[in-house]
Short mmCIF file of C-alpha atoms in Angstrom, two decimals:
data_model
loop_
_atom_site.label_atom_id
_atom_site.label_comp_id
_atom_site.label_asym_id
_atom_site.label_seq_id
_atom_site.Cartn_x
_atom_site.Cartn_y
_atom_site.Cartn_z
CA UNK A 1 -9.02 23.47 39.00
CA UNK A 2 -7.10 20.22 38.18
CA UNK A 3 -3.42 20.63 37.97
CA UNK A 4 -1.30 17.81 36.60
CA UNK A 5 1.99 17.57 37.76
CA UNK A 6 4.55 15.67 35.14
CA UNK A 7 7.69 15.17 36.82
CA UNK A 8 9.23 14.29 34.00
CA UNK A 9 12.75 12.98 34.39
CA UNK A 10 13.67 15.67 36.48
CA UNK A 11 12.78 13.79 39.83
CA UNK A 12 15.70 10.91 40.41
CA UNK A 13 15.32 9.79 43.87
CA UNK A 14 12.79 8.03 46.01
CA UNK A 15 13.35 10.22 48.57
CA UNK A 16 12.48 13.43 46.60
CA UNK A 17 9.56 11.41 44.89
CA UNK A 18 8.34 10.67 48.40
CA UNK A 19 8.84 14.57 49.47
CA UNK A 20 7.06 16.08 46.50
CA UNK A 21 3.95 13.40 47.11
CA UNK A 22 3.52 14.64 50.67
CA UNK A 23 3.77 18.55 49.53
CA UNK A 24 1.02 17.43 47.36
CA UNK A 25 -0.93 16.13 49.71
CA UNK A 26 -1.13 19.21 51.83
CA UNK A 27 -1.43 21.65 48.86
CA UNK A 28 -4.58 19.73 47.85
CA UNK A 29 -6.45 19.98 50.86
CA UNK A 30 -6.87 23.50 49.49
CA UNK A 31 -10.54 24.01 48.21
CA UNK A 32 -11.02 24.38 44.15
CA UNK A 33 -7.77 22.49 43.69
CA UNK A 34 -7.39 18.80 42.70
CA UNK A 35 -3.60 17.43 42.03
CA UNK A 36 -2.60 14.56 39.86
CA UNK A 37 1.01 13.49 39.92
CA UNK A 38 2.70 11.91 36.85
CA UNK A 39 5.56 10.53 38.36
CA UNK A 40 8.68 8.80 36.26
CA UNK A 41 6.74 5.16 35.52
CA UNK A 42 9.37 3.49 38.33
CA UNK A 43 7.68 5.74 40.95
CA UNK A 44 4.26 4.50 40.08
CA UNK A 45 4.52 2.00 42.50
CA UNK A 46 5.53 4.25 45.56
CA UNK A 47 2.39 6.00 45.36
CA UNK A 48 -0.15 2.91 44.43
CA UNK A 49 -1.39 2.53 48.15
CA UNK A 50 -2.48 5.97 48.28
CA UNK A 51 -5.96 5.39 46.28
CA UNK A 52 -8.40 7.38 49.70
CA UNK A 53 -5.80 10.38 49.32
CA UNK A 54 -6.73 13.54 47.80
CA UNK A 55 -3.85 12.93 44.99
CA UNK A 56 -4.62 11.08 41.61
CA UNK A 57 -2.11 9.14 40.05
CA UNK A 58 -1.15 9.76 36.37
CA UNK A 59 1.32 8.03 34.07
CA UNK A 60 3.80 9.88 31.40
CA UNK A 61 3.12 7.47 28.87
CA UNK A 62 1.57 4.31 27.90
CA UNK A 63 2.27 1.29 25.38
CA UNK A 64 0.69 0.77 22.28
CA UNK A 65 1.20 -3.31 23.20
CA UNK A 66 -1.29 -4.72 25.21
CA UNK A 67 1.12 -7.55 26.71
CA UNK A 68 3.35 -10.27 25.50
CA UNK A 69 6.94 -10.38 24.16
CA UNK A 70 7.19 -6.69 24.45
CA UNK A 71 10.69 -6.13 26.45
CA UNK A 72 10.26 -2.53 28.12
CA UNK A 73 7.01 -1.83 27.10
CA UNK A 74 4.00 -0.88 30.34
CA UNK A 75 0.82 -1.67 28.90
CA UNK A 76 -2.89 -0.13 29.86
CA UNK A 77 -3.74 -2.53 32.22
CA UNK A 78 -0.09 -2.82 34.42
CA UNK A 79 -1.22 1.07 34.71
CA UNK A 80 -4.73 0.40 35.77
CA UNK A 81 -3.85 -2.24 38.13
CA UNK A 82 -1.44 0.41 40.15
CA UNK A 83 -3.87 2.45 40.65
CA UNK A 84 -3.26 5.07 37.82
CA UNK A 85 -6.60 7.30 36.74
CA UNK A 86 -4.84 9.53 34.35
CA UNK A 87 -2.54 9.06 31.78
CA UNK A 88 -0.38 11.50 29.47
CA UNK A 89 -0.58 10.86 26.01
CA UNK A 90 1.01 11.85 23.04
CA UNK A 91 2.99 15.13 24.72
CA UNK A 92 5.09 17.65 22.68
CA UNK A 93 8.51 15.59 23.70
CA UNK A 94 7.06 12.06 22.55
CA UNK A 95 5.86 13.84 19.20
CA UNK A 96 9.24 15.38 18.95
CA UNK A 97 10.71 11.72 19.17
CA UNK A 98 8.71 10.43 16.28
CA UNK A 99 5.66 9.46 17.88
CA UNK A 100 2.90 9.61 14.94
CA UNK A 101 -0.79 10.17 14.80
CA UNK A 102 -1.57 6.69 14.34
CA UNK A 103 0.47 5.57 17.17
CA UNK A 104 -1.61 8.34 19.60
CA UNK A 105 -5.00 7.03 18.40
CA UNK A 106 -3.71 3.55 19.65
CA UNK A 107 -2.49 4.97 22.74
CA UNK A 108 -5.97 6.63 23.42
CA UNK A 109 -8.00 3.20 22.66
CA UNK A 110 -5.70 1.17 25.19
CA UNK A 111 -5.67 3.47 27.61
CA UNK A 112 -9.80 3.74 27.50
CA UNK A 113 -10.41 -0.04 26.98
CA UNK A 114 -8.62 -0.16 30.74
CA UNK A 115 -10.70 2.79 32.06
CA UNK A 116 -7.79 5.05 32.18
CA UNK A 117 -8.76 8.75 31.80
CA UNK A 118 -6.14 9.86 28.75
CA UNK A 119 -4.71 13.20 28.89
CA UNK A 120 -4.36 13.92 25.35
CA UNK A 121 -1.70 16.85 24.68
CA UNK A 122 -1.98 18.97 21.54
CA UNK A 123 -0.39 21.89 19.88
CA UNK A 124 1.70 23.89 17.66
CA UNK A 125 4.90 24.11 17.09
CA UNK A 126 4.68 27.63 15.51
CA UNK A 127 1.83 30.10 14.40
CA UNK A 128 1.32 30.86 10.52
CA UNK A 129 -0.25 34.03 9.63
CA UNK A 130 -2.60 31.88 7.49
CA UNK A 131 -3.66 29.67 10.89
CA UNK A 132 -2.62 26.67 9.25
CA UNK A 133 -1.72 25.39 12.44
CA UNK A 134 -5.41 25.61 13.43
CA UNK A 135 -5.85 22.73 10.95
CA UNK A 136 -2.87 20.73 12.53
CA UNK A 137 -4.78 21.10 15.88
CA UNK A 138 -8.04 19.81 14.26
CA UNK A 139 -6.13 16.45 13.15
CA UNK A 140 -4.60 16.15 16.29
CA UNK A 141 -7.97 16.14 18.04
CA UNK A 142 -10.11 13.93 15.56
CA UNK A 143 -7.42 11.66 14.92
CA UNK A 144 -7.33 10.65 18.90
CA UNK A 145 -10.71 10.63 19.18
CA UNK A 146 -12.71 9.44 16.57
CA UNK A 147 -11.93 5.56 17.51
CA UNK A 148 -13.09 5.96 20.87
CA UNK A 149 -16.64 5.81 21.84
CA UNK A 150 -18.92 8.57 22.70
CA UNK A 151 -18.51 7.21 26.49
CA UNK A 152 -15.03 6.89 26.17
CA UNK A 153 -14.64 10.37 24.73
CA UNK A 154 -16.20 11.94 27.64
CA UNK A 155 -13.17 10.72 29.65
CA UNK A 156 -10.69 12.71 27.62
CA UNK A 157 -9.21 15.68 28.80
CA UNK A 158 -7.39 17.89 26.40
CA UNK A 159 -4.15 19.63 27.59
CA UNK A 160 -3.36 22.52 24.70
CA UNK A 161 0.35 23.38 24.89
CA UNK A 162 1.82 25.29 22.32
CA UNK A 163 5.75 24.42 21.96
CA UNK A 164 6.47 27.76 21.17
CA UNK A 165 5.61 28.92 24.13
CA UNK A 166 7.43 26.24 26.50
CA UNK A 167 10.79 27.85 28.20
CA UNK A 168 9.72 31.44 27.53
CA UNK A 169 8.74 34.00 30.06
CA UNK A 170 5.19 34.83 31.03
CA UNK A 171 5.65 37.97 28.95
CA UNK A 172 6.71 36.34 26.18
CA UNK A 173 4.26 33.64 26.39
CA UNK A 174 0.43 33.49 25.53
CA UNK A 175 -1.88 35.94 26.51
CA UNK A 176 -5.17 35.35 28.18
CA UNK A 177 -7.39 36.61 25.24
CA UNK A 178 -5.13 34.42 22.82
CA UNK A 179 -5.58 31.47 24.98
CA UNK A 180 -8.99 31.90 25.33
CA UNK A 181 -9.48 31.59 21.41
CA UNK A 182 -7.90 28.67 21.88
CA UNK A 183 -10.12 27.27 24.22
CA UNK A 184 -12.97 28.54 21.74
CA UNK A 185 -11.46 26.99 18.86
CA UNK A 186 -10.47 23.65 20.96
CA UNK A 187 -14.50 23.70 21.99
CA UNK A 188 -15.80 24.07 18.62
CA UNK A 189 -13.46 20.91 17.12
CA UNK A 190 -15.18 18.90 20.20
CA UNK A 191 -18.40 19.91 19.31
CA UNK A 192 -17.95 17.73 16.02
CA UNK A 193 -17.17 14.52 17.77
CA UNK A 194 -19.35 15.27 21.41
CA UNK A 195 -22.43 16.44 20.21
CA UNK A 196 -24.78 18.26 22.35
CA UNK A 197 -23.90 20.09 25.88
CA UNK A 198 -21.86 16.90 26.58
CA UNK A 199 -18.70 18.22 24.87
CA UNK A 200 -18.65 21.13 27.74
CA UNK A 201 -17.85 18.47 30.17
CA UNK A 202 -14.35 17.95 28.44
CA UNK A 203 -11.62 19.60 30.73
CA UNK A 204 -9.24 21.84 28.88
CA UNK A 205 -5.67 22.29 30.22
CA UNK A 206 -2.88 25.05 29.29
CA UNK A 207 0.36 23.20 29.23
CA UNK A 208 2.98 26.05 28.46
CA UNK A 209 4.70 28.87 30.12
CA UNK A 210 2.91 29.48 33.39
CA UNK A 211 4.51 31.58 36.17
CA UNK A 212 2.63 32.34 39.79
CA UNK A 213 2.71 35.65 38.65
CA UNK A 214 0.75 35.18 35.53
CA UNK A 215 -1.01 31.77 36.38
CA UNK A 216 -4.29 33.46 38.04
CA UNK A 217 -4.97 35.83 34.85
CA UNK A 218 -4.79 32.71 32.23
CA UNK A 219 -7.00 30.68 34.63
CA UNK A 220 -9.74 33.61 34.86
CA UNK A 221 -10.02 35.03 31.65
CA UNK A 222 -9.38 31.81 29.38
CA UNK A 223 -12.01 29.01 30.12
CA UNK A 224 -9.38 26.47 31.10
CA UNK A 225 -10.41 24.23 33.57
CA UNK A 226 -6.75 23.67 34.90
CA UNK A 227 -2.72 23.21 33.80
CA UNK A 228 0.06 20.55 32.84
CA UNK A 229 2.76 21.67 34.84
CA UNK A 230 6.34 20.25 33.80
CA UNK A 231 9.46 21.37 35.68
CA UNK A 232 8.12 23.96 38.12
CA UNK A 233 6.14 20.81 39.44
CA UNK A 234 9.27 19.27 40.53
CA UNK A 235 10.39 22.26 42.11
CA UNK A 236 8.71 22.31 45.29
CA UNK A 237 9.04 26.02 45.91
CA UNK A 238 7.65 26.77 42.33
CA UNK A 239 4.87 24.25 42.26
CA UNK A 240 3.69 25.86 45.75
CA UNK A 241 3.43 29.20 44.56
CA UNK A 242 1.84 27.98 41.46
CA UNK A 243 -1.06 26.16 43.22
CA UNK A 244 -1.46 28.93 46.01
CA UNK A 245 -2.20 31.25 43.46
CA UNK A 246 -4.78 29.52 42.00
CA UNK A 247 -6.35 28.68 45.33
#
């Protein structure tokens, strides 16, 4: 079970970052648990020397640029040099700021070219009775994966994050049967891009409202391979409860 802890901009000090890292190392000792930490970019260098730990390092984003006169950009080769393994691409918060399908596709290529494992975020803002949102999800997946080689596609992780469910209580968010249907649909789309049984090896994460009280049910009854956790991953008590509920 892969748990990606997206700290976003919640962790505002080096001291807290180190404490959360120490906590994650302890939690990662539990069987069946794999943790990837995605700290803010300025803190990535803090953990670059811990390559031999059970913690994987992830970046919250990557630049479309490859280097040169690009002020403020963080190209993929910089992340690779810091020991980063995963990179979150197409997060709903980035898309809300105007990130296009084309930009996501370029970032997927940049990350894959440097041996990074992209975590492609997909998700609908709302659901309609005609299920048009399914076409949106298909578009988000295909436009991002089509430019990649078959080998590169096998390094991708899909994170399904329905925007309408973010911030809601577990009772008002997605149910295990609904999530299971979405996983089946995503697998169907992936089958067109990764033929044969190989697409079954592409991990699918859920990134929505997950709490200690419902995370085990979501994991057991949906077919997902892990979770993309936001705000709760920056809260030591909440994150501990979530991880232990899955152990």
